[in-house]
Amino acid sequence: PVIAKIEQPKALEDLEAIIDAADGVMVARGDLGVEMDLAQVPIAQKRIIRLAHDYGKPVIVATQMLQSMIQNDSPTRAEVSDVANAIFDGADAVMLSGETAVGVAPPRAVRMMARIARTAQEHLTEFSNLTSGRWGDAPRKLQKNRFRTAALAHGVAVIVRDLGAKLVVTWSQRGGGARYLSKNRLVVPIIAASSDPAALRQMTLMFAVVPVLMRLPTNEQALLDDLDRLIFERNLAQPGDPVVLVKGDPIGIPGVTNQVRIHYLGDVCQVDHSEPHSLGET
């Protein structure tokens, strides 16, 4: 996969075609700030993020996010706000550079950025400036092209909202299905399982996705058993909690994601006895 690094005004002139051709995009603000008016860099950042969402591509915001931590133990208040606002804008990832390459305390810088990101994520739906649509909306370009997996992902977002699901779980052998789910900006974690370590490393870039290495299951029941065990071991949810399962049939074949299933963890049966059991009852 190729990530396009946007660092010159010339790239902004043909931005849509670049994002369409690339697998992901990076907002290289340091280079952009050298090549163009500094006051225009935040505008460019928002435009790049919006178009990346339209095409369902992951987007990284990079450069000088916690610059003062190259020399100091703590960032400035402005830097903390910068990281949080990049997440509110819809960045899939925020990136350190000099802070970890030549900084006085690289681990501290990483922990600080992670802390800011987690705090921002708790308030995403409240303060997000995401301009490509509401949370749970399908990316515009993917929706327009009527991709099957994109349509399934949008349906999953609606099910999660209406059911109050705790998690989305998916078998995503090469990461394509996880990317579509991620781009619907789900407000719950997406547990993405695969037997391909390279695909899992790439999935770490995607918003809300928790990549998990698993053996290829022999059938759907084996997949459910393995996922239940994993979720309970990591204390991600409790028995009886609803999760939405997204997979293909047969399992493990890339490009055949075609099934959505509502699953209650631990196979706990959920029956609403207030509803009629047949068309003849009231």
XYZ file of C-alpha atoms in Angstrom:
282
model
C 0.000 0.000 0.000
C 1.070 3.582 -0.741
C 0.448 6.590 1.506
C 0.564 9.897 -0.379
C 2.429 12.595 1.553
C 0.848 15.959 0.756
C 3.620 18.534 1.142
C 3.319 21.036 -1.737
C 0.604 23.412 -3.016
C 0.889 21.639 -6.369
C -0.466 18.482 -4.716
C -3.470 20.421 -3.411
C -4.332 21.425 -6.975
C -4.825 17.749 -7.905
C -5.731 16.469 -4.460
C -8.804 14.442 -5.361
C -6.992 12.400 -8.026
C -4.067 11.771 -5.653
C -6.321 10.521 -2.864
C -8.259 8.366 -5.323
C -5.030 6.703 -6.504
C -3.404 6.280 -3.065
C -4.199 3.827 -0.275
C -3.923 6.521 2.394
C -2.844 10.136 2.802
C -0.583 12.109 5.145
C -0.973 15.808 5.940
C 2.697 16.899 6.047
C 2.153 20.238 7.737
C 5.814 21.094 8.192
C 6.515 20.881 4.468
C 3.246 22.607 3.591
C 4.129 25.439 5.971
C 7.390 26.015 4.113
C 5.805 25.925 0.664
C 2.663 28.002 1.300
C 1.169 30.709 3.509
C 1.143 29.392 7.091
C -2.381 30.699 7.591
C -3.574 28.388 4.807
C -2.157 25.193 6.345
C -5.115 24.538 8.728
C -7.504 25.016 5.803
C -5.508 22.534 3.723
C -5.537 20.065 6.634
C -9.318 20.134 6.898
C -9.748 19.824 3.128
C -7.401 16.821 2.918
C -9.160 15.075 5.812
C -12.599 15.704 4.298
C -11.613 14.290 0.889
C -9.883 11.286 2.460
C -13.152 10.485 4.229
C -15.097 10.923 1.000
C -12.927 8.246 -0.622
C -12.785 5.988 2.425
C -9.002 6.345 2.801
C -7.142 6.586 6.135
C -5.556 9.966 6.840
C -2.588 10.843 9.073
C -1.919 14.300 10.517
C 1.806 14.771 11.098
C 4.616 17.202 11.908
C 5.346 19.290 15.003
C 2.357 18.045 16.961
C 4.256 17.976 20.274
C 7.330 19.850 19.053
C 8.258 21.309 22.430
C 8.726 17.778 23.813
C 11.924 17.483 21.779
C 13.510 19.524 24.575
C 10.933 19.507 27.382
C 9.091 16.960 29.501
C 5.652 18.425 28.753
C 3.935 19.910 25.688
C 2.422 23.367 25.446
C -1.319 23.870 25.811
C -1.474 24.865 22.147
C 0.132 21.570 21.119
C -2.320 19.560 23.201
C -5.198 21.403 21.530
C -3.621 20.784 18.117
C -3.576 17.011 18.622
C -7.130 16.945 19.963
C -8.460 19.127 17.149
C -6.844 16.894 14.517
C -8.785 13.983 16.012
C -11.996 16.017 16.130
C -11.407 16.895 12.448
C -11.460 13.158 11.681
C -7.820 12.060 11.501
C -7.348 8.301 11.661
C -3.884 8.764 13.146
C -1.703 11.491 14.625
C 2.040 11.185 14.194
C 5.205 12.095 16.067
C 8.498 12.718 14.277
C 11.303 14.737 15.893
C 9.781 14.105 19.314
C 10.686 10.424 19.064
C 13.633 10.676 16.653
C 15.798 13.132 18.606
C 13.700 14.101 21.645
C 14.869 13.920 25.246
C 12.143 11.437 26.267
C 10.513 9.605 23.325
C 8.371 7.232 25.463
C 6.967 10.181 27.409
C 5.990 11.887 24.144
C 4.199 8.747 22.953
C 2.342 8.363 26.240
C 1.303 12.020 26.144
C -0.039 11.764 22.596
C -1.924 8.571 23.464
C -3.424 10.253 26.522
C -4.630 13.224 24.484
C -6.046 10.927 21.797
C -7.971 8.769 24.270
C -9.452 11.808 25.983
C -10.473 13.350 22.651
C -12.073 10.090 21.507
C -14.359 10.090 24.532
C -15.945 13.293 23.187
C -15.814 12.692 19.434
C -19.534 12.725 18.755
C -19.934 15.811 20.914
C -17.221 18.024 19.456
C -16.273 16.498 16.116
C -15.789 18.925 13.218
C -16.064 16.070 10.724
C -17.391 17.670 7.564
C -18.040 14.629 5.385
C -21.291 13.783 7.151
C -22.790 12.468 10.365
C -21.236 9.667 12.389
C -22.279 6.407 10.794
C -22.605 7.913 7.305
C -20.958 6.042 4.450
C -18.122 7.831 2.591
C -19.709 9.772 -0.285
C -17.572 8.356 -3.097
C -17.940 4.759 -1.902
C -21.699 5.183 -1.535
C -21.944 6.671 -5.015
C -20.036 3.732 -6.535
C -22.376 1.223 -4.838
C -19.627 -0.980 -3.418
C -21.110 -3.994 -1.651
C -18.815 -3.870 1.373
C -19.355 -0.121 1.774
C -23.125 -0.666 1.799
C -22.772 -3.451 4.387
C -20.597 -1.199 6.550
C -23.188 1.570 6.449
C -25.872 -0.929 7.456
C -23.706 -2.084 10.347
C -23.444 1.516 11.592
C -27.242 1.741 11.703
C -27.553 -1.612 13.507
C -24.934 -0.586 16.087
C -26.810 2.622 16.811
C -30.279 1.070 16.987
C -29.246 -2.023 18.950
C -26.763 -0.318 21.278
C -24.134 -2.904 20.311
C -20.948 -2.898 22.374
C -18.607 -3.999 19.607
C -18.339 -4.782 15.930
C -16.331 -7.894 15.131
C -15.186 -8.843 11.665
C -12.965 -11.337 9.922
C -10.947 -9.111 7.594
C -8.254 -11.225 5.971
C -6.500 -8.371 4.142
C -8.042 -5.406 5.944
C -10.465 -4.183 3.270
C -13.611 -4.906 5.260
C -12.116 -3.293 8.365
C -11.321 -0.153 6.355
C -14.915 0.194 5.158
C -16.218 -0.227 8.702
C -13.674 2.276 10.014
C -14.677 4.907 7.482
C -18.259 4.890 8.739
C -16.810 6.379 11.945
C -18.447 3.867 14.257
C -18.563 4.948 17.890
C -17.711 1.455 19.185
C -14.486 -0.572 18.805
C -14.114 -2.692 15.680
C -12.392 -5.997 16.510
C -10.769 -7.020 13.216
C -9.404 -10.564 13.126
C -7.038 -11.968 10.517
C -4.445 -14.705 10.159
C -2.215 -12.331 8.128
C 0.261 -10.378 10.343
C 1.056 -7.890 7.564
C -2.626 -7.012 7.151
C -2.979 -6.570 10.909
C -0.043 -4.134 11.003
C -1.701 -2.063 8.278
C -5.026 -2.097 10.146
C -3.468 -0.374 13.173
C -3.688 2.854 11.152
C -7.489 2.704 10.885
C -9.848 4.616 13.145
C -11.542 2.505 15.886
C -10.002 -0.766 14.593
C -8.429 -3.192 17.087
C -6.445 -5.739 15.006
C -6.284 -9.276 16.412
C -4.188 -12.198 15.168
C -6.258 -15.385 15.027
C -6.006 -18.735 13.357
C -8.301 -19.204 10.387
C -11.534 -20.690 11.804
C -12.961 -23.824 10.250
C -16.542 -22.535 10.356
C -18.724 -19.737 11.718
C -19.300 -21.377 15.101
C -15.552 -21.760 15.613
C -15.144 -18.071 14.759
C -17.827 -17.087 17.296
C -16.245 -19.273 19.994
C -12.791 -17.779 19.392
C -14.153 -14.225 19.361
C -16.168 -14.759 22.562
C -13.070 -16.118 24.288
C -10.953 -13.194 23.095
C -13.487 -10.527 24.118
C -13.921 -12.024 27.595
C -10.152 -12.396 28.109
C -9.633 -8.716 27.248
C -12.687 -7.632 29.250
C -14.084 -5.772 26.244
C -17.704 -6.739 26.962
C -19.822 -8.962 29.176
C -21.863 -12.155 28.573
C -25.130 -11.291 26.914
C -23.878 -8.031 25.389
C -24.873 -7.608 21.730
C -22.153 -7.427 19.090
C -22.440 -7.187 15.315
C -20.494 -9.792 13.336
C -19.417 -8.992 9.766
C -17.817 -11.690 7.641
C -17.672 -13.400 4.295
C -18.630 -16.904 3.277
C -16.338 -18.773 2.972
C -14.311 -17.278 5.826
C -10.825 -16.065 4.975
C -11.343 -15.390 1.265
C -10.586 -11.703 0.565
C -13.262 -9.673 -1.195
C -16.315 -11.767 -0.300
C -17.649 -9.924 2.775
C -21.379 -10.568 2.461
C -22.908 -11.353 5.869
C -24.011 -9.364 8.922
C -25.135 -11.180 12.083
C -26.289 -9.976 15.498
C -24.580 -12.103 18.133
C -25.025 -12.112 21.897
C -21.760 -12.908 23.652
C -21.661 -16.344 25.199
C -24.671 -17.361 23.087
C -26.995 -15.857 25.707
C -30.491 -15.923 24.249
C -32.192 -12.524 24.112
C -35.992 -12.682 23.863
C -38.349 -9.758 24.290
C -41.445 -11.379 25.802
C -43.431 -8.169 25.400
C -43.636 -8.702 21.643
C -46.324 -10.959 20.085
C -45.148 -14.421 19.072
C -47.358 -14.702 16.014
C -49.278 -12.508 13.621
C -52.536 -13.527 15.300
C -51.566 -12.254 18.769
C -52.044 -8.689 20.046
